[in-house]
């Protein structure tokens, strides 16, 4: 899925998104981008916000589609509204896209389904090419959505000249390596993630923490655990931990910290130290070769090294495996969680 999504869209040192529906001049002239989505797609959009602002220097607003559409948002000409929906049929996301279009904004759909309603309610579409996803809980489609957001960010950076040619080239090479690195993550972390799941499958609560681009990884990892294992789980920006969630911690609490390499890693490790001081059990997702993380965690799931902004694609995989392992240890059907539908077509 990831390889197909990237595939022919990386052409040497350029990004080719011919289906995007906006000319190069229109992309250069954008004053703002608004991303609207629900659930897993919302978390993919959060990663995209960080990448677009960092690489292309375009201001990005991110909101839950069901909230954005009802708050009378200020949107119009010069804005690009990006609606992300795996099915292309998510009711709230479609309504937000239609409203944006009616107010004069350009609208781009990111979806996995050709001919879906989202493709008809937008000016352009970028497909994730993830293929059929049978399980209700989104996994490979999340990786593909994040990859599309990276491609859009790099296309904007290319057109606006906000990255050096060498910097753009390096990121594109790293993009092309992601499918291979995901395979490595699965090989390295499947066993350790299952071991952790076996030890903690009967925990009454999990807390997930992350900062910056690690926050959407924590949010998505927690969502996966909730969806398939039914274990009460919360995810917070690590800097917010002392504003409430720390009261929940004791020696029976597993805390999953996304501690991959980033400019805020020291802050994440400081938060992990605070967690351990309360007796909680820290499981960290870390970049290989960073020995410091092991000093702050009981267990570490390592991912291969790549550009730090691209690491969410790799960091989510061990958390998906952890959720799968907990659900299996609890004797649950991971493909058909209770009360959930693959496509949310009603409000």
Coordinates of C-alpha atoms in Angstrom, one line a residue:
X1 CA 0.0 0.0 0.0
X2 CA 2.7 2.4 1.0
X3 CA 4.9 1.6 -2.0
X4 CA 2.0 2.0 -4.4
X5 CA 1.0 5.3 -2.9
X6 CA 4.5 6.7 -3.4
X7 CA 5.5 4.8 -6.6
X8 CA 5.4 7.0 -9.7
X9 CA 4.7 10.2 -7.7
X10 CA 8.4 10.6 -6.9
X11 CA 10.1 11.4 -10.2
X12 CA 13.8 12.0 -9.6
X13 CA 14.0 15.2 -7.6
X14 CA 10.3 16.2 -8.3
X15 CA 6.9 15.3 -7.0
X16 CA 4.3 14.5 -9.6
X17 CA 0.7 15.0 -8.4
X18 CA -1.1 15.6 -11.7
X19 CA -4.5 14.7 -10.3
X20 CA -4.4 17.3 -7.6
X21 CA -6.7 19.7 -9.5
X22 CA -4.8 22.9 -8.9
X23 CA -2.2 24.5 -11.2
X24 CA 1.3 25.1 -10.0
X25 CA 0.5 28.8 -9.9
X26 CA -2.5 28.2 -7.7
X27 CA -0.5 26.1 -5.4
X28 CA 2.2 28.7 -5.1
X29 CA -0.4 31.4 -4.3
X30 CA -2.2 29.5 -1.5
X31 CA -2.6 31.7 1.6
X32 CA -3.8 28.9 3.9
X33 CA -4.6 25.2 4.0
X34 CA -7.4 23.7 6.1
X35 CA -7.5 20.0 6.8
X36 CA -10.7 18.3 7.9
X37 CA -11.2 14.7 8.7
X38 CA -12.4 12.2 11.3
X39 CA -10.8 9.4 13.4
X40 CA -7.7 7.9 11.9
X41 CA -7.8 10.2 8.9
X42 CA -7.7 13.2 11.4
X43 CA -4.5 11.8 12.9
X44 CA -3.0 11.5 9.4
X45 CA -3.9 15.1 8.8
X46 CA -2.2 16.2 12.0
X47 CA 1.1 14.7 10.7
X48 CA 0.5 16.5 7.4
X49 CA 0.0 19.8 9.2
X50 CA 3.5 19.5 10.8
X51 CA 5.1 18.6 7.5
X52 CA 3.4 21.3 5.4
X53 CA 4.2 24.0 7.8
X54 CA 7.8 22.8 8.3
X55 CA 8.7 22.2 4.7
X56 CA 6.4 24.5 2.6
X57 CA 5.9 27.3 5.2
X58 CA 2.2 27.5 4.5
X59 CA -0.1 28.0 7.5
X60 CA -2.3 25.0 8.2
X61 CA -5.4 24.7 10.3
X62 CA -6.5 21.2 11.3
X63 CA -10.0 20.4 12.6
X64 CA -12.3 17.5 13.2
X65 CA -14.8 17.7 10.3
X66 CA -17.9 17.3 12.6
X67 CA -16.7 20.3 14.6
X68 CA -15.4 22.5 11.8
X69 CA -18.6 22.4 9.7
X70 CA -20.7 23.8 12.6
X71 CA -18.6 26.6 13.8
X72 CA -19.1 29.0 10.9
X73 CA -15.5 28.9 9.9
X74 CA -13.8 31.8 8.1
X75 CA -12.9 30.2 4.7
X76 CA -12.9 31.4 1.1
X77 CA -10.9 32.2 -2.0
X78 CA -7.2 31.6 -1.5
X79 CA -7.8 28.7 0.9
X80 CA -7.4 25.0 0.1
X81 CA -9.5 22.7 2.1
X82 CA -8.3 19.1 2.2
X83 CA -10.8 16.5 3.2
X84 CA -9.3 13.1 4.2
X85 CA -11.6 10.1 4.1
X86 CA -10.6 6.4 3.6
X87 CA -13.9 5.5 2.1
X88 CA -14.7 8.9 0.5
X89 CA -18.1 8.6 2.1
X90 CA -17.7 10.0 5.6
X91 CA -20.7 12.2 6.1
X92 CA -19.2 14.9 8.2
X93 CA -16.1 15.2 6.0
X94 CA -18.2 15.5 2.9
X95 CA -20.4 18.1 4.4
X96 CA -17.4 20.2 5.4
X97 CA -16.0 19.9 1.9
X98 CA -19.2 21.0 0.3
X99 CA -19.5 24.0 2.6
X100 CA -15.9 25.1 1.8
X101 CA -16.6 24.8 -1.9
X102 CA -19.7 26.9 -1.6
X103 CA -17.7 29.6 0.1
X104 CA -15.2 29.8 -2.7
X105 CA -12.3 27.7 -1.3
X106 CA -10.7 25.1 -3.5
X107 CA -11.2 21.5 -2.2
X108 CA -8.9 18.5 -2.4
X109 CA -10.0 15.0 -1.5
X110 CA -7.6 12.3 -0.2
X111 CA -9.4 9.0 -0.4
X112 CA -8.8 5.3 -1.1
X113 CA -11.9 4.7 -3.2
X114 CA -12.2 5.7 -6.8
X115 CA -15.6 7.1 -7.7
X116 CA -16.5 7.8 -4.1
X117 CA -18.6 10.8 -3.2
X118 CA -15.5 12.7 -2.0
X119 CA -14.1 12.6 -5.6
X120 CA -17.3 14.3 -6.8
X121 CA -17.4 17.0 -4.1
X122 CA -13.8 18.2 -4.8
X123 CA -11.7 20.1 -7.3
X124 CA -9.1 17.4 -7.3
X125 CA -8.2 14.1 -5.6
X126 CA -5.1 12.3 -4.6
X127 CA -5.7 8.5 -4.1
X128 CA -4.0 6.5 -1.4
X129 CA -3.8 3.4 -3.6
X130 CA -3.9 1.2 -0.4
X131 CA -6.1 -1.5 -1.9
X132 CA -9.0 -3.1 0.0
X133 CA -8.7 -2.9 3.7
X134 CA -10.8 -5.7 5.2
X135 CA -10.4 -4.9 8.9
X136 CA -12.6 -2.2 10.4
X137 CA -9.6 -0.6 12.3
X138 CA -7.6 1.4 9.8
X139 CA -3.9 0.4 9.6
X140 CA -2.3 0.4 6.1
X141 CA -4.6 3.2 5.0
X142 CA -3.2 5.4 7.8
X143 CA 0.3 4.9 6.5
X144 CA -0.8 5.7 2.9
X145 CA -2.7 8.8 4.0
X146 CA 0.4 10.1 5.8
X147 CA 2.5 9.4 2.7
X148 CA 0.1 11.5 0.6
X149 CA 0.3 14.3 3.1
X150 CA 4.1 14.2 2.8
X151 CA 3.9 14.2 -1.0
X152 CA 1.7 17.3 -0.9
X153 CA 4.0 19.0 1.5
X154 CA 7.0 18.3 -0.6
X155 CA 5.2 19.4 -3.8
X156 CA 4.4 22.7 -2.2
X157 CA 8.0 23.1 -1.0
X158 CA 9.2 22.3 -4.5
X159 CA 7.0 25.0 -6.0
X160 CA 7.6 27.6 -3.3
X161 CA 11.3 27.1 -3.0
X162 CA 11.2 26.6 0.7
X163 CA 13.5 23.7 0.7
X164 CA 17.0 23.6 -0.8
X165 CA 17.4 21.3 -3.8
X166 CA 19.6 19.1 -1.8
X167 CA 17.1 19.0 1.1
X168 CA 14.2 18.2 -1.2
X169 CA 16.2 15.4 -2.9
X170 CA 17.2 13.9 0.5
X171 CA 13.6 13.8 1.7
X172 CA 12.4 12.2 -1.6
X173 CA 15.1 9.5 -1.3
X174 CA 14.0 8.9 2.3
X175 CA 10.3 8.7 1.1
X176 CA 11.2 6.0 -1.4
X177 CA 12.9 4.0 1.3
X178 CA 9.9 4.0 3.6
X179 CA 8.2 0.8 2.3
X180 CA 11.4 -1.2 2.9
X181 CA 11.8 0.3 6.4
X182 CA 8.3 -0.6 7.3
X183 CA 9.1 -4.2 6.5
X184 CA 12.1 -4.0 8.8
X185 CA 9.9 -2.5 11.6
X186 CA 7.5 -5.5 11.4
X187 CA 10.4 -8.0 11.5
X188 CA 12.1 -6.3 14.5
X189 CA 9.1 -5.4 16.6
X190 CA 6.4 -8.0 16.0
X191 CA 7.8 -10.4 18.6
X192 CA 8.7 -7.8 21.3
X193 CA 5.3 -6.1 20.8
X194 CA 3.5 -9.4 21.3
X195 CA 5.5 -10.1 24.5
X196 CA 4.6 -6.7 25.9
X197 CA 0.9 -7.3 24.9
X198 CA 0.9 -10.7 26.7
X199 CA 2.3 -9.1 29.9
X200 CA -0.1 -6.2 29.9
X201 CA -3.3 -7.4 28.2
X202 CA -5.2 -7.4 31.4
X203 CA -4.2 -3.8 32.4
X204 CA -7.2 -1.6 33.3
X205 CA -5.9 1.5 31.5
X206 CA -3.2 2.5 29.0
X207 CA -1.8 6.1 28.6
X208 CA -0.1 7.2 25.4
X209 CA 2.2 10.2 25.2
X210 CA 3.8 12.1 22.4
X211 CA 5.1 15.6 21.4
X212 CA 5.2 17.4 18.1
X213 CA 4.9 14.9 15.2
X214 CA 4.9 12.1 17.8
X215 CA 1.6 13.3 19.2
X216 CA -0.5 12.1 16.3
X217 CA 1.3 8.8 16.5
X218 CA 0.3 8.5 20.1
X219 CA -3.3 9.5 19.3
X220 CA -3.5 6.9 16.6
X221 CA -1.8 4.2 18.6
X222 CA -4.3 4.7 21.4
X223 CA -7.2 4.7 19.1
X224 CA -6.1 1.3 17.7
X225 CA -5.9 -0.2 21.1
X226 CA -9.3 1.1 22.1
X227 CA -10.9 -0.1 18.9
X228 CA -9.7 -3.7 18.9
X229 CA -9.1 -4.5 22.6
X230 CA -11.7 -2.4 24.4
X231 CA -9.2 -1.4 27.0
X232 CA -9.8 2.1 28.3
X233 CA -7.0 4.2 26.8
X234 CA -6.1 7.9 26.6
X235 CA -3.5 9.8 24.6
X236 CA -2.2 13.2 25.5
X237 CA 0.4 15.7 24.4
X238 CA 3.2 14.8 26.8
X239 CA 3.5 18.4 27.9
X240 CA -0.1 18.3 29.1
X241 CA 0.5 15.2 31.3
X242 CA 0.8 17.2 34.5
X243 CA -2.5 19.0 33.8
X244 CA -4.6 16.0 34.8
X245 CA -3.6 12.6 33.4
X246 CA -0.7 12.1 35.8
X247 CA -3.3 11.5 38.5
X248 CA -4.2 8.2 36.8
X249 CA -0.7 6.7 37.1
X250 CA 0.4 3.9 39.4
X251 CA 2.5 0.8 39.2
X252 CA -0.2 -1.0 37.3
X253 CA -0.3 1.6 34.5
X254 CA 1.5 1.0 31.2
X255 CA 2.5 4.2 29.6
X256 CA 3.5 4.2 25.9
X257 CA 5.8 7.1 25.0
X258 CA 6.6 8.0 21.4
X259 CA 10.3 8.9 21.9
X260 CA 11.6 8.9 18.3
X261 CA 14.4 11.4 17.3
X262 CA 13.0 14.9 17.0
X263 CA 13.9 18.4 18.3
X264 CA 11.7 17.7 21.3
X265 CA 13.1 14.4 22.3
X266 CA 14.7 15.7 25.5
X267 CA 11.3 17.0 26.6
X268 CA 9.7 13.6 25.9
X269 CA 12.4 11.9 28.0
X270 CA 11.8 14.4 30.8
X271 CA 8.1 13.4 30.8
X272 CA 9.0 9.7 30.7
X273 CA 11.1 10.3 33.9
X274 CA 8.1 11.9 35.6
X275 CA 6.0 8.9 34.6
X276 CA 8.5 6.4 36.1
X277 CA 8.8 8.4 39.3
X278 CA 5.1 7.7 39.8
X279 CA 5.7 3.9 39.4
X280 CA 4.2 3.5 36.0
X281 CA 5.7 1.1 33.4
X282 CA 7.1 2.9 30.4
X283 CA 7.1 1.4 26.9
X284 CA 9.0 3.6 24.4
X285 CA 9.0 3.7 20.7
X286 CA 12.5 5.0 19.8
X287 CA 14.9 5.5 16.9
X288 CA 17.5 2.8 16.6
X289 CA 20.9 3.7 18.0
X290 CA 19.6 6.1 20.6
X291 CA 20.7 4.5 23.8
X292 CA 19.5 7.3 26.0
X293 CA 15.8 6.3 25.6
X294 CA 16.5 2.9 27.3
X295 CA 17.5 4.8 30.4
X296 CA 13.9 6.2 30.7
X297 CA 11.9 3.1 29.8
X298 CA 11.4 -0.5 30.9
X299 CA 11.0 -1.6 27.3
X300 CA 11.9 -0.1 24.0
X301 CA 10.5 -0.8 20.5
X302 CA 13.0 0.4 18.0
X303 CA 12.4 1.7 14.5
X304 CA 15.0 2.3 11.7
X305 CA 16.6 5.7 11.4
X306 CA 15.3 8.1 8.7
X307 CA 14.4 11.8 8.6
X308 CA 12.7 12.6 11.9
X309 CA 9.6 14.2 10.2
X310 CA 9.0 10.9 8.3
X311 CA 9.2 8.7 11.4
X312 CA 5.5 8.6 12.1
X313 CA 5.1 6.2 9.2
X314 CA 7.4 3.8 11.0
X315 CA 6.6 4.6 14.6
X316 CA 2.9 3.7 14.3
X317 CA 3.6 0.1 13.1
X318 CA 4.8 -1.3 16.5
X319 CA 1.8 0.4 18.1
X320 CA -0.5 -1.3 15.6
X321 CA 1.2 -4.6 16.5
X322 CA 0.8 -3.9 20.2
X323 CA -2.9 -3.3 19.8
X324 CA -3.3 -6.5 17.8
X325 CA -1.4 -8.4 20.4
X326 CA -3.5 -7.1 23.3
X327 CA -6.7 -7.9 21.5
X328 CA -5.6 -11.4 20.6
X329 CA -4.4 -12.1 24.2
X330 CA -7.9 -11.0 25.3
X331 CA -9.5 -13.5 22.8
X332 CA -11.1 -10.8 20.6
X333 CA -11.9 -10.5 16.9
X334 CA -9.5 -7.8 15.7
X335 CA -11.2 -7.5 12.2
X336 CA -14.7 -6.9 13.5
X337 CA -14.7 -4.8 16.7
X338 CA -18.0 -4.4 18.4
X339 CA -20.1 -1.3 17.6
X340 CA -17.9 -0.1 14.8
X341 CA -18.4 0.2 11.0
X342 CA -15.8 0.6 8.4
X343 CA -17.5 3.6 6.8
X344 CA -19.4 6.2 8.8
X345 CA -22.0 7.5 6.3
X346 CA -24.3 9.1 8.9
X347 CA -23.8 12.0 11.4

